[in-house]
């Protein structure tokens, strides 16, 4: 008799939650993407910093939506947060690559000038 009662309680509890479950995986991925962008210095590059801040805002928004029980909207906000954080990382990497290329160009020009002497 205890088993059917327990099953009824679990079904009732699950039905009472309503809607989709919290998007914990999407939340973890978005937060990890933000931390990754921060770790490579996205806040130092103007374009990347803009997208990093957008990602942070979307994570905060998603947390409020989760508290309000609006799981699908929270999932969308977290997808946007991850996309913005990934873009911030890509922009940072691009800027770093451009800076390294400029340094190599300068070194090549210096070597060419020295070779001409």
Short mmCIF file of N, CA, C and O in Angstrom, two decimals:
data_model
loop_
_atom_site.label_atom_id
_atom_site.label_comp_id
_atom_site.label_asym_id
_atom_site.label_seq_id
_atom_site.Cartn_x
_atom_site.Cartn_y
_atom_site.Cartn_z
N UNK A 1 0.82 -1.20 0.00
CA UNK A 1 0.00 0.00 0.00
C UNK A 1 0.86 1.25 0.00
O UNK A 1 0.50 2.25 -0.59
N UNK A 2 2.04 1.20 0.63
CA UNK A 2 2.91 2.37 0.70
C UNK A 2 3.45 2.74 -0.68
O UNK A 2 3.63 3.90 -0.98
N UNK A 3 3.70 1.75 -1.53
CA UNK A 3 4.26 2.02 -2.85
C UNK A 3 3.28 2.80 -3.72
O UNK A 3 3.66 3.81 -4.31
N UNK A 4 2.01 2.40 -3.84
CA UNK A 4 1.09 3.20 -4.66
C UNK A 4 0.93 4.63 -4.14
O UNK A 4 0.81 5.56 -4.92
N UNK A 5 0.94 4.81 -2.83
CA UNK A 5 0.81 6.15 -2.27
C UNK A 5 2.03 6.98 -2.64
O UNK A 5 1.91 8.13 -3.06
N UNK A 6 3.22 6.39 -2.53
CA UNK A 6 4.44 7.09 -2.89
C UNK A 6 4.42 7.47 -4.36
O UNK A 6 4.77 8.59 -4.74
N UNK A 7 4.00 6.53 -5.23
CA UNK A 7 3.91 6.81 -6.66
C UNK A 7 2.95 7.95 -6.95
O UNK A 7 3.22 8.82 -7.77
N UNK A 8 1.83 7.98 -6.25
CA UNK A 8 0.86 9.05 -6.43
C UNK A 8 1.44 10.38 -5.99
O UNK A 8 1.25 11.40 -6.66
N UNK A 9 2.17 10.38 -4.91
CA UNK A 9 2.80 11.61 -4.41
C UNK A 9 3.81 12.13 -5.43
O UNK A 9 3.84 13.32 -5.74
N UNK A 10 4.64 11.23 -5.98
CA UNK A 10 5.65 11.65 -6.96
C UNK A 10 4.99 12.19 -8.23
O UNK A 10 5.42 13.21 -8.77
N UNK A 11 3.96 11.54 -8.71
CA UNK A 11 3.27 12.02 -9.91
C UNK A 11 2.63 13.36 -9.65
O UNK A 11 2.72 14.28 -10.46
N UNK A 12 2.01 13.51 -8.51
CA UNK A 12 1.38 14.78 -8.15
C UNK A 12 2.43 15.88 -8.03
O UNK A 12 2.23 17.00 -8.50
N UNK A 13 3.56 15.57 -7.41
CA UNK A 13 4.62 16.56 -7.25
C UNK A 13 5.17 16.97 -8.61
O UNK A 13 5.40 18.15 -8.87
N UNK A 14 5.36 15.99 -9.50
CA UNK A 14 5.89 16.30 -10.83
C UNK A 14 4.88 17.14 -11.62
O UNK A 14 5.25 18.09 -12.31
N UNK A 15 3.62 16.81 -11.51
CA UNK A 15 2.60 17.57 -12.21
C UNK A 15 2.47 18.97 -11.64
O UNK A 15 2.23 19.94 -12.35
N UNK A 16 2.69 19.10 -10.34
CA UNK A 16 2.59 20.40 -9.69
C UNK A 16 3.69 21.36 -10.10
O UNK A 16 3.53 22.57 -10.02
N UNK A 17 4.82 20.83 -10.52
CA UNK A 17 5.93 21.68 -10.93
C UNK A 17 5.57 22.44 -12.20
O UNK A 17 5.98 23.57 -12.39
N UNK A 18 4.81 21.80 -13.07
CA UNK A 18 4.35 22.45 -14.30
C UNK A 18 5.47 22.86 -15.23
O UNK A 18 6.55 23.21 -14.80
N UNK A 19 5.21 22.79 -16.51
CA UNK A 19 6.16 23.27 -17.50
C UNK A 19 7.45 22.48 -17.56
O UNK A 19 7.57 21.38 -17.05
N UNK A 20 8.39 23.10 -18.19
CA UNK A 20 9.70 22.48 -18.42
C UNK A 20 10.56 22.54 -17.16
O UNK A 20 10.38 23.41 -16.32
N UNK A 21 11.51 21.62 -17.07
CA UNK A 21 12.44 21.69 -15.94
C UNK A 21 13.41 22.86 -16.12
O UNK A 21 13.57 23.37 -17.22
N UNK A 22 14.07 23.26 -15.04
CA UNK A 22 15.04 24.35 -15.16
C UNK A 22 16.14 23.98 -16.17
O UNK A 22 16.59 22.84 -16.21
N UNK A 23 16.56 24.92 -16.97
CA UNK A 23 17.59 24.65 -17.99
C UNK A 23 19.00 24.66 -17.38
O UNK A 23 19.84 25.50 -17.70
N UNK A 24 19.24 23.70 -16.49
CA UNK A 24 20.51 23.70 -15.75
C UNK A 24 21.72 23.49 -16.65
O UNK A 24 22.77 24.10 -16.43
N UNK A 25 21.57 22.65 -17.66
CA UNK A 25 22.71 22.41 -18.57
C UNK A 25 23.03 23.68 -19.36
O UNK A 25 24.19 24.08 -19.47
N UNK A 26 22.00 24.33 -19.89
CA UNK A 26 22.20 25.57 -20.64
C UNK A 26 22.79 26.64 -19.73
O UNK A 26 23.64 27.43 -20.15
N UNK A 27 22.36 26.66 -18.48
CA UNK A 27 22.89 27.63 -17.53
C UNK A 27 24.37 27.38 -17.27
O UNK A 27 25.18 28.31 -17.29
N UNK A 28 24.72 26.13 -17.06
CA UNK A 28 26.13 25.79 -16.82
C UNK A 28 26.99 26.13 -18.03
O UNK A 28 28.10 26.66 -17.89
N UNK A 29 26.47 25.86 -19.24
CA UNK A 29 27.23 26.15 -20.45
C UNK A 29 27.41 27.65 -20.65
O UNK A 29 28.49 28.12 -21.04
N UNK A 30 26.37 28.42 -20.36
CA UNK A 30 26.45 29.88 -20.52
C UNK A 30 27.45 30.46 -19.52
O UNK A 30 28.27 31.30 -19.87
N UNK A 31 27.36 30.01 -18.29
CA UNK A 31 28.28 30.52 -17.25
C UNK A 31 29.72 30.14 -17.59
O UNK A 31 30.63 30.96 -17.45
N UNK A 32 29.92 28.93 -18.07
CA UNK A 32 31.27 28.50 -18.46
C UNK A 32 31.80 29.34 -19.61
O UNK A 32 32.98 29.71 -19.63
N UNK A 33 30.94 29.65 -20.57
CA UNK A 33 31.36 30.47 -21.71
C UNK A 33 31.73 31.89 -21.26
O UNK A 33 32.70 32.47 -21.74
N UNK A 34 30.96 32.44 -20.32
CA UNK A 34 31.28 33.77 -19.77
C UNK A 34 32.63 33.73 -19.06
O UNK A 34 33.49 34.59 -19.28
N UNK A 35 32.83 32.72 -18.24
CA UNK A 35 34.11 32.61 -17.50
C UNK A 35 35.29 32.42 -18.45
O UNK A 35 36.36 32.97 -18.23
N UNK A 36 35.07 31.66 -19.50
CA UNK A 36 36.12 31.45 -20.50
C UNK A 36 36.49 32.76 -21.18
O UNK A 36 37.68 33.07 -21.36
N UNK A 37 35.48 33.54 -21.55
CA UNK A 37 35.74 34.84 -22.18
C UNK A 37 36.47 35.77 -21.22
O UNK A 37 37.40 36.49 -21.63
N UNK A 38 36.09 35.74 -19.97
CA UNK A 38 36.77 36.57 -18.97
C UNK A 38 38.22 36.14 -18.80
O UNK A 38 39.12 36.98 -18.68
N UNK A 39 38.44 34.82 -18.82
CA UNK A 39 39.79 34.28 -18.61
C UNK A 39 40.77 34.70 -19.70
O UNK A 39 41.96 34.85 -19.42
N UNK A 40 40.27 34.89 -20.91
CA UNK A 40 41.19 35.29 -21.99
C UNK A 40 41.25 36.80 -22.17
O UNK A 40 41.89 37.29 -23.09
N UNK A 41 40.56 37.54 -21.30
CA UNK A 41 40.68 38.99 -21.33
C UNK A 41 39.69 39.71 -22.23
O UNK A 41 39.99 40.81 -22.71
N UNK A 42 38.52 39.14 -22.43
CA UNK A 42 37.52 39.78 -23.30
C UNK A 42 37.14 41.17 -22.82
O UNK A 42 36.83 42.04 -23.63
N UNK A 43 37.22 41.40 -21.53
CA UNK A 43 36.87 42.71 -20.98
C UNK A 43 37.85 43.79 -21.40
O UNK A 43 37.56 44.98 -21.28
N UNK A 44 38.98 43.41 -21.95
CA UNK A 44 40.01 44.37 -22.38
C UNK A 44 39.83 44.84 -23.83
O UNK A 44 40.45 45.81 -24.23
N UNK A 45 39.05 44.11 -24.60
CA UNK A 45 38.81 44.46 -26.00
C UNK A 45 37.43 45.10 -26.10
O UNK A 45 36.43 44.49 -25.71
N UNK A 46 37.32 46.32 -26.63
CA UNK A 46 36.03 47.02 -26.61
C UNK A 46 34.85 46.24 -27.20
O UNK A 46 33.80 46.14 -26.56
N UNK A 47 35.01 45.68 -28.39
CA UNK A 47 33.89 44.93 -28.98
C UNK A 47 33.58 43.68 -28.16
O UNK A 47 32.42 43.35 -27.93
N UNK A 48 34.61 42.99 -27.75
CA UNK A 48 34.41 41.78 -26.96
C UNK A 48 33.78 42.11 -25.61
O UNK A 48 32.90 41.38 -25.13
N UNK A 49 34.21 43.20 -25.00
CA UNK A 49 33.67 43.60 -23.70
C UNK A 49 32.17 43.87 -23.80
O UNK A 49 31.41 43.53 -22.88
N UNK A 50 31.75 44.46 -24.91
CA UNK A 50 30.32 44.72 -25.12
C UNK A 50 29.53 43.41 -25.12
O UNK A 50 28.52 43.28 -24.43
N UNK A 51 30.00 42.43 -25.87
CA UNK A 51 29.29 41.15 -25.95
C UNK A 51 29.40 40.36 -24.64
O UNK A 51 28.47 39.64 -24.27
N UNK A 52 30.50 40.51 -23.95
CA UNK A 52 30.64 39.87 -22.64
C UNK A 52 29.61 40.43 -21.67
O UNK A 52 28.97 39.69 -20.93
N UNK A 53 29.43 41.73 -21.68
CA UNK A 53 28.44 42.34 -20.79
C UNK A 53 27.03 41.90 -21.17
O UNK A 53 26.20 41.65 -20.30
N UNK A 54 26.75 41.80 -22.48
CA UNK A 54 25.45 41.28 -22.90
C UNK A 54 25.23 39.87 -22.36
O UNK A 54 24.13 39.53 -21.90
N UNK A 55 26.26 39.05 -22.43
CA UNK A 55 26.15 37.68 -21.94
C UNK A 55 25.87 37.67 -20.44
O UNK A 55 25.01 36.91 -19.97
N UNK A 56 26.57 38.49 -19.70
CA UNK A 56 26.34 38.56 -18.25
C UNK A 56 24.90 38.99 -17.95
O UNK A 56 24.25 38.44 -17.06
N UNK A 57 24.41 39.98 -18.70
CA UNK A 57 23.04 40.44 -18.49
C UNK A 57 22.03 39.34 -18.80
O UNK A 57 21.04 39.19 -18.08
N UNK A 58 22.28 38.57 -19.85
CA UNK A 58 21.37 37.49 -20.20
C UNK A 58 21.38 36.39 -19.14
O UNK A 58 20.33 35.81 -18.85
N UNK A 59 22.53 36.10 -18.55
CA UNK A 59 22.60 35.10 -17.47
C UNK A 59 21.78 35.59 -16.28
O UNK A 59 20.99 34.83 -15.70
N UNK A 60 21.94 36.87 -15.93
CA UNK A 60 21.16 37.42 -14.80
C UNK A 60 19.67 37.39 -15.11
O UNK A 60 18.86 37.03 -14.25
N UNK A 61 19.31 37.71 -16.33
CA UNK A 61 17.92 37.68 -16.74
C UNK A 61 17.37 36.25 -16.64
O UNK A 61 16.25 36.04 -16.15
N UNK A 62 18.15 35.29 -17.10
CA UNK A 62 17.72 33.89 -17.05
C UNK A 62 17.52 33.44 -15.61
O UNK A 62 16.56 32.71 -15.32
N UNK A 63 18.37 33.88 -14.72
CA UNK A 63 18.22 33.51 -13.30
C UNK A 63 16.89 34.03 -12.75
O UNK A 63 16.20 33.33 -12.01
N UNK A 64 16.53 35.27 -13.13
CA UNK A 64 15.24 35.82 -12.68
C UNK A 64 14.08 35.03 -13.31
O UNK A 64 13.08 34.75 -12.63
N UNK A 65 14.21 34.70 -14.58
CA UNK A 65 13.15 33.94 -15.26
C UNK A 65 12.97 32.56 -14.62
O UNK A 65 11.84 32.09 -14.47
N UNK A 66 14.07 31.92 -14.25
CA UNK A 66 13.99 30.61 -13.58
C UNK A 66 13.25 30.76 -12.26
O UNK A 66 12.38 29.95 -11.93
N UNK A 67 13.58 31.80 -11.50
CA UNK A 67 12.89 32.03 -10.22
C UNK A 67 11.40 32.26 -10.42
O UNK A 67 10.60 31.87 -9.58
N UNK A 68 11.04 32.85 -11.55
CA UNK A 68 9.63 33.10 -11.86
C UNK A 68 8.94 31.89 -12.49
O UNK A 68 7.77 31.97 -12.83
N UNK A 69 9.70 30.81 -12.71
CA UNK A 69 9.13 29.61 -13.30
C UNK A 69 8.98 29.66 -14.81
O UNK A 69 8.30 28.84 -15.40
N UNK A 70 9.63 30.60 -15.45
CA UNK A 70 9.53 30.78 -16.90
C UNK A 70 10.74 30.11 -17.57
O UNK A 70 11.64 30.77 -18.05
N UNK A 71 10.70 28.78 -17.56
CA UNK A 71 11.87 27.99 -17.95
C UNK A 71 12.22 28.11 -19.44
O UNK A 71 13.39 28.17 -19.79
N UNK A 72 11.22 28.13 -20.30
CA UNK A 72 11.52 28.23 -21.73
C UNK A 72 12.15 29.56 -22.07
O UNK A 72 13.12 29.63 -22.84
N UNK A 73 11.65 30.63 -21.48
CA UNK A 73 12.25 31.94 -21.71
C UNK A 73 13.66 31.99 -21.14
O UNK A 73 14.56 32.57 -21.75
N UNK A 74 13.85 31.36 -19.99
CA UNK A 74 15.19 31.30 -19.39
C UNK A 74 16.14 30.55 -20.31
O UNK A 74 17.29 30.97 -20.50
N UNK A 75 15.66 29.46 -20.90
CA UNK A 75 16.50 28.70 -21.83
C UNK A 75 16.93 29.55 -23.02
O UNK A 75 18.08 29.49 -23.44
N UNK A 76 16.02 30.35 -23.53
CA UNK A 76 16.36 31.25 -24.64
C UNK A 76 17.38 32.29 -24.23
O UNK A 76 18.33 32.57 -24.97
N UNK A 77 17.20 32.86 -23.05
CA UNK A 77 18.16 33.86 -22.55
C UNK A 77 19.54 33.23 -22.38
O UNK A 77 20.56 33.85 -22.69
N UNK A 78 19.57 31.99 -21.91
CA UNK A 78 20.86 31.32 -21.71
C UNK A 78 21.52 30.98 -23.03
O UNK A 78 22.76 31.05 -23.15
N UNK A 79 20.74 30.64 -24.04
CA UNK A 79 21.32 30.40 -25.37
C UNK A 79 21.93 31.68 -25.92
O UNK A 79 23.03 31.66 -26.48
N UNK A 80 21.24 32.80 -25.73
CA UNK A 80 21.78 34.09 -26.18
C UNK A 80 23.03 34.45 -25.38
O UNK A 80 24.00 34.96 -25.94
N UNK A 81 23.02 34.16 -24.08
CA UNK A 81 24.18 34.45 -23.24
C UNK A 81 25.40 33.68 -23.73
O UNK A 81 26.49 34.23 -23.84
N UNK A 82 25.21 32.40 -24.00
CA UNK A 82 26.33 31.59 -24.48
C UNK A 82 26.84 32.10 -25.82
O UNK A 82 28.05 32.19 -26.05
N UNK A 83 25.91 32.45 -26.70
CA UNK A 83 26.31 32.97 -28.02
C UNK A 83 27.11 34.26 -27.88
O UNK A 83 28.14 34.44 -28.54
N UNK A 84 26.65 35.16 -27.01
CA UNK A 84 27.38 36.41 -26.81
C UNK A 84 28.74 36.17 -26.17
O UNK A 84 29.74 36.80 -26.54
N UNK A 85 28.80 35.26 -25.21
CA UNK A 85 30.09 34.96 -24.57
C UNK A 85 31.05 34.31 -25.57
O UNK A 85 32.24 34.63 -25.60
N UNK A 86 30.52 33.42 -26.41
CA UNK A 86 31.37 32.79 -27.44
C UNK A 86 31.86 33.84 -28.43
O UNK A 86 33.02 33.80 -28.86
N UNK A 87 30.99 34.78 -28.79
CA UNK A 87 31.40 35.86 -29.70
C UNK A 87 32.47 36.73 -29.04
O UNK A 87 33.45 37.12 -29.69
N UNK A 88 32.32 37.01 -27.76
CA UNK A 88 33.33 37.80 -27.04
C UNK A 88 34.68 37.08 -27.07
O UNK A 88 35.72 37.70 -27.30
N UNK A 89 34.65 35.78 -26.89
CA UNK A 89 35.90 35.00 -26.96
C UNK A 89 36.51 35.05 -28.36
O UNK A 89 37.72 35.24 -28.52
N UNK A 90 35.67 34.89 -29.36
CA UNK A 90 36.16 34.92 -30.74
C UNK A 90 36.75 36.28 -31.10
O UNK A 90 37.81 36.36 -31.73
N UNK A 91 36.07 37.34 -30.69
CA UNK A 91 36.59 38.69 -30.96
C UNK A 91 37.91 38.94 -30.24
O UNK A 91 38.81 39.57 -30.79
N UNK A 92 38.03 38.43 -29.03
CA UNK A 92 39.28 38.57 -28.28
C UNK A 92 40.40 37.82 -28.97
O UNK A 92 41.51 38.35 -29.14
N UNK A 93 40.10 36.58 -29.38
CA UNK A 93 41.12 35.80 -30.09
C UNK A 93 41.53 36.46 -31.39
O UNK A 93 42.71 36.47 -31.75
N UNK A 94 40.56 37.01 -32.10
CA UNK A 94 40.87 37.70 -33.36
C UNK A 94 41.77 38.90 -33.11
O UNK A 94 42.76 39.11 -33.82
N UNK A 95 41.44 39.70 -32.10
CA UNK A 95 42.26 40.87 -31.78
C UNK A 95 43.68 40.45 -31.39
O UNK A 95 44.66 41.08 -31.82
N UNK A 96 43.79 39.40 -30.60
CA UNK A 96 45.11 38.90 -30.21
C UNK A 96 45.90 38.43 -31.42
O UNK A 96 47.10 38.72 -31.54
N UNK A 97 45.24 37.75 -32.32
CA UNK A 97 45.90 37.25 -33.53
C UNK A 97 46.36 38.42 -34.41
O UNK A 97 47.47 38.41 -34.94
N UNK A 98 45.51 39.43 -34.53
CA UNK A 98 45.89 40.61 -35.32
C UNK A 98 47.10 41.32 -34.70
O UNK A 98 48.01 41.76 -35.41
N UNK A 99 47.11 41.43 -33.38
CA UNK A 99 48.25 42.06 -32.69
C UNK A 99 49.53 41.26 -32.91
O UNK A 99 50.59 41.84 -33.15
N UNK A 100 49.43 39.95 -32.81
CA UNK A 100 50.61 39.11 -33.03
C UNK A 100 51.09 39.23 -34.48
O UNK A 100 52.30 39.30 -34.72
N UNK A 101 50.16 39.28 -35.42
CA UNK A 101 50.55 39.42 -36.82
C UNK A 101 51.24 40.76 -37.06
O UNK A 101 52.23 40.84 -37.80
N UNK A 102 50.75 41.81 -36.42
CA UNK A 102 51.38 43.13 -36.57
C UNK A 102 52.80 43.11 -36.00
O UNK A 102 53.72 43.69 -36.60
N UNK A 103 52.98 42.44 -34.88
CA UNK A 103 54.33 42.33 -34.29
C UNK A 103 55.27 41.58 -35.22
O UNK A 103 56.43 41.98 -35.40
N UNK A 104 54.78 40.51 -35.80
CA UNK A 104 55.62 39.72 -36.72
C UNK A 104 55.96 40.55 -37.95
O UNK A 104 57.11 40.54 -38.42
N UNK A 105 54.99 41.31 -38.47
CA UNK A 105 55.25 42.20 -39.62
C UNK A 105 56.35 43.19 -39.29
O UNK A 105 57.24 43.44 -40.10
N UNK A 106 56.28 43.78 -38.11
CA UNK A 106 57.31 44.74 -37.70
C UNK A 106 58.68 44.08 -37.62
O UNK A 106 59.68 44.67 -38.04
N UNK A 107 58.72 42.87 -37.08
CA UNK A 107 59.99 42.15 -36.98
C UNK A 107 60.55 41.85 -38.36
O UNK A 107 61.76 41.98 -38.60
N UNK A 108 59.69 41.45 -39.28
CA UNK A 108 60.12 41.15 -40.65
C UNK A 108 60.67 42.42 -41.30
O UNK A 108 61.72 42.40 -41.96
N UNK A 109 59.96 43.54 -41.13
CA UNK A 109 60.41 44.80 -41.71
C UNK A 109 61.76 45.21 -41.12
O UNK A 109 62.65 45.67 -41.84
N UNK A 110 61.93 45.02 -39.85
CA UNK A 110 63.20 45.35 -39.20
C UNK A 110 64.33 44.48 -39.76
O UNK A 110 65.42 44.98 -40.07
N UNK A 111 64.06 43.20 -39.91
CA UNK A 111 65.07 42.30 -40.45
C UNK A 111 65.40 42.65 -41.90
O UNK A 111 66.57 42.59 -42.31
N UNK A 112 64.39 43.01 -42.67
CA UNK A 112 64.64 43.39 -44.08
C UNK A 112 65.49 44.65 -44.14
O UNK A 112 66.39 44.76 -44.98
N UNK A 113 65.22 45.61 -43.27
CA UNK A 113 66.00 46.84 -43.26
C UNK A 113 67.45 46.56 -42.86
O UNK A 113 68.37 47.12 -43.44
N UNK A 114 67.63 45.70 -41.89
CA UNK A 114 68.98 45.35 -41.45
C UNK A 114 69.73 44.59 -42.57
O UNK A 114 70.93 44.76 -42.73
N UNK A 115 69.03 43.78 -43.29
CA UNK A 115 69.64 43.00 -44.37
C UNK A 115 70.08 43.89 -45.53
O UNK A 115 71.07 43.61 -46.19
N UNK A 116 69.37 44.98 -45.77
CA UNK A 116 69.70 45.91 -46.85
C UNK A 116 70.93 46.74 -46.54
O UNK A 116 71.54 47.29 -47.45
N UNK A 117 71.30 46.85 -45.33
CA UNK A 117 72.45 47.70 -44.95
C UNK A 117 73.74 47.09 -45.33
O UNK A 117 74.28 46.28 -45.63
#
